[in-house]
mmCIF file of C-alpha atoms in Angstrom:
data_model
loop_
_atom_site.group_PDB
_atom_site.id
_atom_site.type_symbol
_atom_site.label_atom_id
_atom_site.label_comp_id
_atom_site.label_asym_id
_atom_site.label_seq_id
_atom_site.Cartn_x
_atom_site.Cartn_y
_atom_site.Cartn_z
ATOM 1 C CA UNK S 1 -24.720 155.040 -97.102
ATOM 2 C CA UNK S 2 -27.439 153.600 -95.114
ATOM 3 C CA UNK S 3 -30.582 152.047 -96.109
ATOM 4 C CA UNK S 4 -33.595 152.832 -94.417
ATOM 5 C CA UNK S 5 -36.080 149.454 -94.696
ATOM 6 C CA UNK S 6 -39.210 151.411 -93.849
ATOM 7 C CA UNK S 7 -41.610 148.092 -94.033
ATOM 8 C CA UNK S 8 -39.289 146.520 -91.815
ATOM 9 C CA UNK S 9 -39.384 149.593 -89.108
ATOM 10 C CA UNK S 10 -43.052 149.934 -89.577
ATOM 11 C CA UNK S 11 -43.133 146.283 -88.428
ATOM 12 C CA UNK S 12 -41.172 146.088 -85.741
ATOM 13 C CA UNK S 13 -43.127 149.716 -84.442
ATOM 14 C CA UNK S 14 -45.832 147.173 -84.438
ATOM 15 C CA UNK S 15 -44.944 144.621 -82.858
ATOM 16 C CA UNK S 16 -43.248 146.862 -80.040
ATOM 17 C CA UNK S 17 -46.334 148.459 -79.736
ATOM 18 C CA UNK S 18 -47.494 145.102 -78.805
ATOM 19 C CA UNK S 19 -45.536 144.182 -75.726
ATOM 20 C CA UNK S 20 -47.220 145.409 -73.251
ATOM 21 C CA UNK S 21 -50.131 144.049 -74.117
ATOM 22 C CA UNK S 22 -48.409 140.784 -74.161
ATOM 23 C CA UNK S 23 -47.701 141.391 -70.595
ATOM 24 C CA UNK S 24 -50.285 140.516 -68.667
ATOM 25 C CA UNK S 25 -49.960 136.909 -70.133
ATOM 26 C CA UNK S 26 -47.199 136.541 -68.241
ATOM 27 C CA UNK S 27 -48.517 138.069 -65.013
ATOM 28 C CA UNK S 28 -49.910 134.785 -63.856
ATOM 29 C CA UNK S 29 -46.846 132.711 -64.013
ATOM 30 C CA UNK S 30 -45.047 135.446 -62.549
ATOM 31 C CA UNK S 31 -47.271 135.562 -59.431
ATOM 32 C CA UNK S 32 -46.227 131.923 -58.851
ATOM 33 C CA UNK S 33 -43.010 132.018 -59.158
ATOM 34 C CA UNK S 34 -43.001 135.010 -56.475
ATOM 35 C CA UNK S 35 -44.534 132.491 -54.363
ATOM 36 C CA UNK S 36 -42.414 129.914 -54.620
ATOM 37 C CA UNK S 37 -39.773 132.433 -53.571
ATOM 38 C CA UNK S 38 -41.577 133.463 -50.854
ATOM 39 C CA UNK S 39 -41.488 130.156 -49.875
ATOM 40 C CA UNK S 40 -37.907 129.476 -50.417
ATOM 41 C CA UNK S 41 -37.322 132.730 -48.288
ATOM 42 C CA UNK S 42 -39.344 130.986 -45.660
ATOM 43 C CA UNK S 43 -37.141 128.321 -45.483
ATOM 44 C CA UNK S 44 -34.005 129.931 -45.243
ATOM 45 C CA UNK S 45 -34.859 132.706 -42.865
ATOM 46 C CA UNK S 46 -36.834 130.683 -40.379
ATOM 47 C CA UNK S 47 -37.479 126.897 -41.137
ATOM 48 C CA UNK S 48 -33.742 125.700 -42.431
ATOM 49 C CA UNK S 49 -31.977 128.099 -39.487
ATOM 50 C CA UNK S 50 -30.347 126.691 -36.317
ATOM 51 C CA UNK S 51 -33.104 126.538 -33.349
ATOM 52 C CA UNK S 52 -33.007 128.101 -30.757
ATOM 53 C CA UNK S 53 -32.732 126.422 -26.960
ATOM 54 C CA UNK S 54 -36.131 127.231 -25.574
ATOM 55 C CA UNK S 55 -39.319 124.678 -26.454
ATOM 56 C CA UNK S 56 -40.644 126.731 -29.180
ATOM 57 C CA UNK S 57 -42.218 124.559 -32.254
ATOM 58 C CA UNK S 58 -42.346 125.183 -35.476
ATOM 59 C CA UNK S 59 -45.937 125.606 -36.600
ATOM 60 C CA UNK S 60 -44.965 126.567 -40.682
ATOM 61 C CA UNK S 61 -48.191 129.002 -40.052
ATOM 62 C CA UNK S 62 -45.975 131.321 -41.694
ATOM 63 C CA UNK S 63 -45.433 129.770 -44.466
ATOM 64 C CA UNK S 64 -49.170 128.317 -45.059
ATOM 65 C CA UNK S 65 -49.946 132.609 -44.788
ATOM 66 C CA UNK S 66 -47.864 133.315 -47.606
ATOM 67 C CA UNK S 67 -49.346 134.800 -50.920
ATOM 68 C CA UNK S 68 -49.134 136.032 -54.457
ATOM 69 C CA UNK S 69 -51.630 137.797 -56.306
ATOM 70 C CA UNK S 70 -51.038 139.270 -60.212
ATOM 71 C CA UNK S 71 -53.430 142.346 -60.930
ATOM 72 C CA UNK S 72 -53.572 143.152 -64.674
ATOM 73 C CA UNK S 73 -54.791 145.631 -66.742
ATOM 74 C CA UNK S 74 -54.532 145.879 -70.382
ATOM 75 C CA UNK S 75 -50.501 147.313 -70.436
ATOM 76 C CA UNK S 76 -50.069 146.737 -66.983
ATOM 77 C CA UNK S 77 -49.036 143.858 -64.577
ATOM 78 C CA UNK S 78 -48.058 144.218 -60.617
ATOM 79 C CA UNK S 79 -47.359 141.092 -58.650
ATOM 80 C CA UNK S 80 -48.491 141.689 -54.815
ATOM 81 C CA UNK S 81 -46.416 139.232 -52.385
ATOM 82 C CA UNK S 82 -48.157 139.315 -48.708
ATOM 83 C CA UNK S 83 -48.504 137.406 -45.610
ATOM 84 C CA UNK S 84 -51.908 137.417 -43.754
ATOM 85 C CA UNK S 85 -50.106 136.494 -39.943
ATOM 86 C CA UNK S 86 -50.181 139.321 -37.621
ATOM 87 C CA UNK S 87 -46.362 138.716 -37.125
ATOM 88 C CA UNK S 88 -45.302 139.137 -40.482
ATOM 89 C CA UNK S 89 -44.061 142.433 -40.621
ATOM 90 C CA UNK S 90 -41.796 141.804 -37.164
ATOM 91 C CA UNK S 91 -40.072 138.530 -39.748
ATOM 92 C CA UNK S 92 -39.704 140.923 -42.174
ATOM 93 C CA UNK S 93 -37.800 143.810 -40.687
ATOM 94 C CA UNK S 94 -36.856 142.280 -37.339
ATOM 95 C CA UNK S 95 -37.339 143.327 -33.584
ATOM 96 C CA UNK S 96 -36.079 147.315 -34.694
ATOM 97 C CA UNK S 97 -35.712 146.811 -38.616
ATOM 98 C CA UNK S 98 -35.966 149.330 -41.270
ATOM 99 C CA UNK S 99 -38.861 148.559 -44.203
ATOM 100 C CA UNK S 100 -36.945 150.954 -46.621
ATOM 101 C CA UNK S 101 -33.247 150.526 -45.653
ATOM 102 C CA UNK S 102 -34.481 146.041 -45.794
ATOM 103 C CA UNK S 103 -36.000 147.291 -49.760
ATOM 104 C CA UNK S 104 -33.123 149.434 -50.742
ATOM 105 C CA UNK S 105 -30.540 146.253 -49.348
ATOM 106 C CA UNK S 106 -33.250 143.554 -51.498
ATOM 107 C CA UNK S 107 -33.020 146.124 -54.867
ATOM 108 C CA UNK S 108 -29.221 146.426 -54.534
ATOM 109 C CA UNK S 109 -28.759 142.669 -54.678
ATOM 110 C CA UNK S 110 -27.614 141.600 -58.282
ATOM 111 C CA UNK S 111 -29.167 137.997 -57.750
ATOM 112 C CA UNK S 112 -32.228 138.354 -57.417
ATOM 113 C CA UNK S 113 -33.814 134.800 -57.403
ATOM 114 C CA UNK S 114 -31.336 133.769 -54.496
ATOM 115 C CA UNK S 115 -33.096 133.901 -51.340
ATOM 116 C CA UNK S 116 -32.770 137.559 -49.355
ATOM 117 C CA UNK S 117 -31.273 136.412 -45.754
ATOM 118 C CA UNK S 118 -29.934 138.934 -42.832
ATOM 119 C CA UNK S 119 -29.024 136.647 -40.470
ATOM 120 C CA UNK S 120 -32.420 135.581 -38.970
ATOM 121 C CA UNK S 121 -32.381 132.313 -37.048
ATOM 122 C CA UNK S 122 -34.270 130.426 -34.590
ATOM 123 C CA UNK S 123 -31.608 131.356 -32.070
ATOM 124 C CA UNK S 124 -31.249 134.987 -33.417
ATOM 125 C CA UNK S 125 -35.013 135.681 -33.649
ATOM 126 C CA UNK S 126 -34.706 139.422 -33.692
ATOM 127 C CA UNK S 127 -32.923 139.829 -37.211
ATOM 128 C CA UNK S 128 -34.493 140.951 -40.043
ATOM 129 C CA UNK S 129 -35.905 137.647 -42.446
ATOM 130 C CA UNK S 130 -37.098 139.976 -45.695
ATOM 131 C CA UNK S 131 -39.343 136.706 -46.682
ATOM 132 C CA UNK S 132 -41.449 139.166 -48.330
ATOM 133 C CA UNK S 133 -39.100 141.865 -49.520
ATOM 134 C CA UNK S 134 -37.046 139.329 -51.199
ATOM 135 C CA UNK S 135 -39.747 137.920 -53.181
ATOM 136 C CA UNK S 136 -41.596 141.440 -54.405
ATOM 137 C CA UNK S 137 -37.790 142.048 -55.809
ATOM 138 C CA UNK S 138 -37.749 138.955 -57.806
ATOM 139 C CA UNK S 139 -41.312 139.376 -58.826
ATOM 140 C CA UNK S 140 -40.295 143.054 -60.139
ATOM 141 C CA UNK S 141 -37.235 141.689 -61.697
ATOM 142 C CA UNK S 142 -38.562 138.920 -63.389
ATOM 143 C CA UNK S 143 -41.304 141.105 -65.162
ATOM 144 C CA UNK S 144 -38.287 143.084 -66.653
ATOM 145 C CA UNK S 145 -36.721 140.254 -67.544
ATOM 146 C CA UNK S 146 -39.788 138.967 -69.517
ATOM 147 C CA UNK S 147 -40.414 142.591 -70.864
ATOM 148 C CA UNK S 148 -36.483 142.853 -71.930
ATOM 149 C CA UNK S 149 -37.108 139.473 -73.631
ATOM 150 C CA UNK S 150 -40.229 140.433 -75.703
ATOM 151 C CA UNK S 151 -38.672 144.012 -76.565
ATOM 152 C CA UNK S 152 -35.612 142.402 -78.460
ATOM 153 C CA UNK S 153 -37.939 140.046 -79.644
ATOM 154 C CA UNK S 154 -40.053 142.460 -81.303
ATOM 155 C CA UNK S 155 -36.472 144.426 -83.089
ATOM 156 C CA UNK S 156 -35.469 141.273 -84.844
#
């Protein structure tokens, strides 16, 4: 026969009630980190690839246009990874990419914080370099990981 603590239920009802309010705490760090992997994603998709033949220079303009911004609201957090240059989108999905077929390849990926990389190179140009894609991924994923954490937190 089972025994049915109903103070300790009652608590942890509580404190799960509490996690996502204990979110947005996180939201911050989480906004950084997306960043970083921006970054990261930078590097491997344009700024760490073989170069190409021609004279062109690497400026790191792309890079410097990187962002990540956390928008909270009482139980709810969204991380929003952008680039401001005009030529962002044509890194991101390549000369005749695919935004949703480059997201559903980035959500399909079981790691996450590894950098998202097609091919893209300073000598192939034209290939996808989800800089962007990769890091909104790891930005969603690390907010479940961090809600996962406080949820079995809360049911000890």
């Amino acid at each position: 026969m089972t025994r049915l603590d109903s103070r300790k239920l009652e608590q942890q009802l509580r404190a799960l009630l509490a996690v996502p309010q204990a979110m947005p705490a996180a939201a911050p760090q989480v906004a950084r980190e997306a960043l970083g992997h921006a970054i990261i994603g930078a590097q491997a998709n344009i700024y760490n690839t073989a170069r190409s033949s021609g004279g062109y220079e690497r400026t790191f303009e792309y890079m410097r246009s990187l962002d990540a911004v956390a928008r909270t609201t009482k139980t709810r957090v969204s991380i929003r990874v952008t680039s401001d240059a005009e030529y962002a989108l044509v890194i991101e999905t390549g000369r005749e990419g695919n935004l949703d077929q480059l997201q559903a390849r980035a959500l399909a990926r079981n790691n996450a914080a590894a950098a998202f990389t097609q091919g893209r190179s300073g000598i192939a140009w034209w290939l996808p370099g989800p800089v962007i894609t990769g890091a909104q991924v790891y930005a969603a994923r690390r907010l479940q990981e961090l809600f996962l954490k406080k949820v079995r937190a809360a049911l000890r």
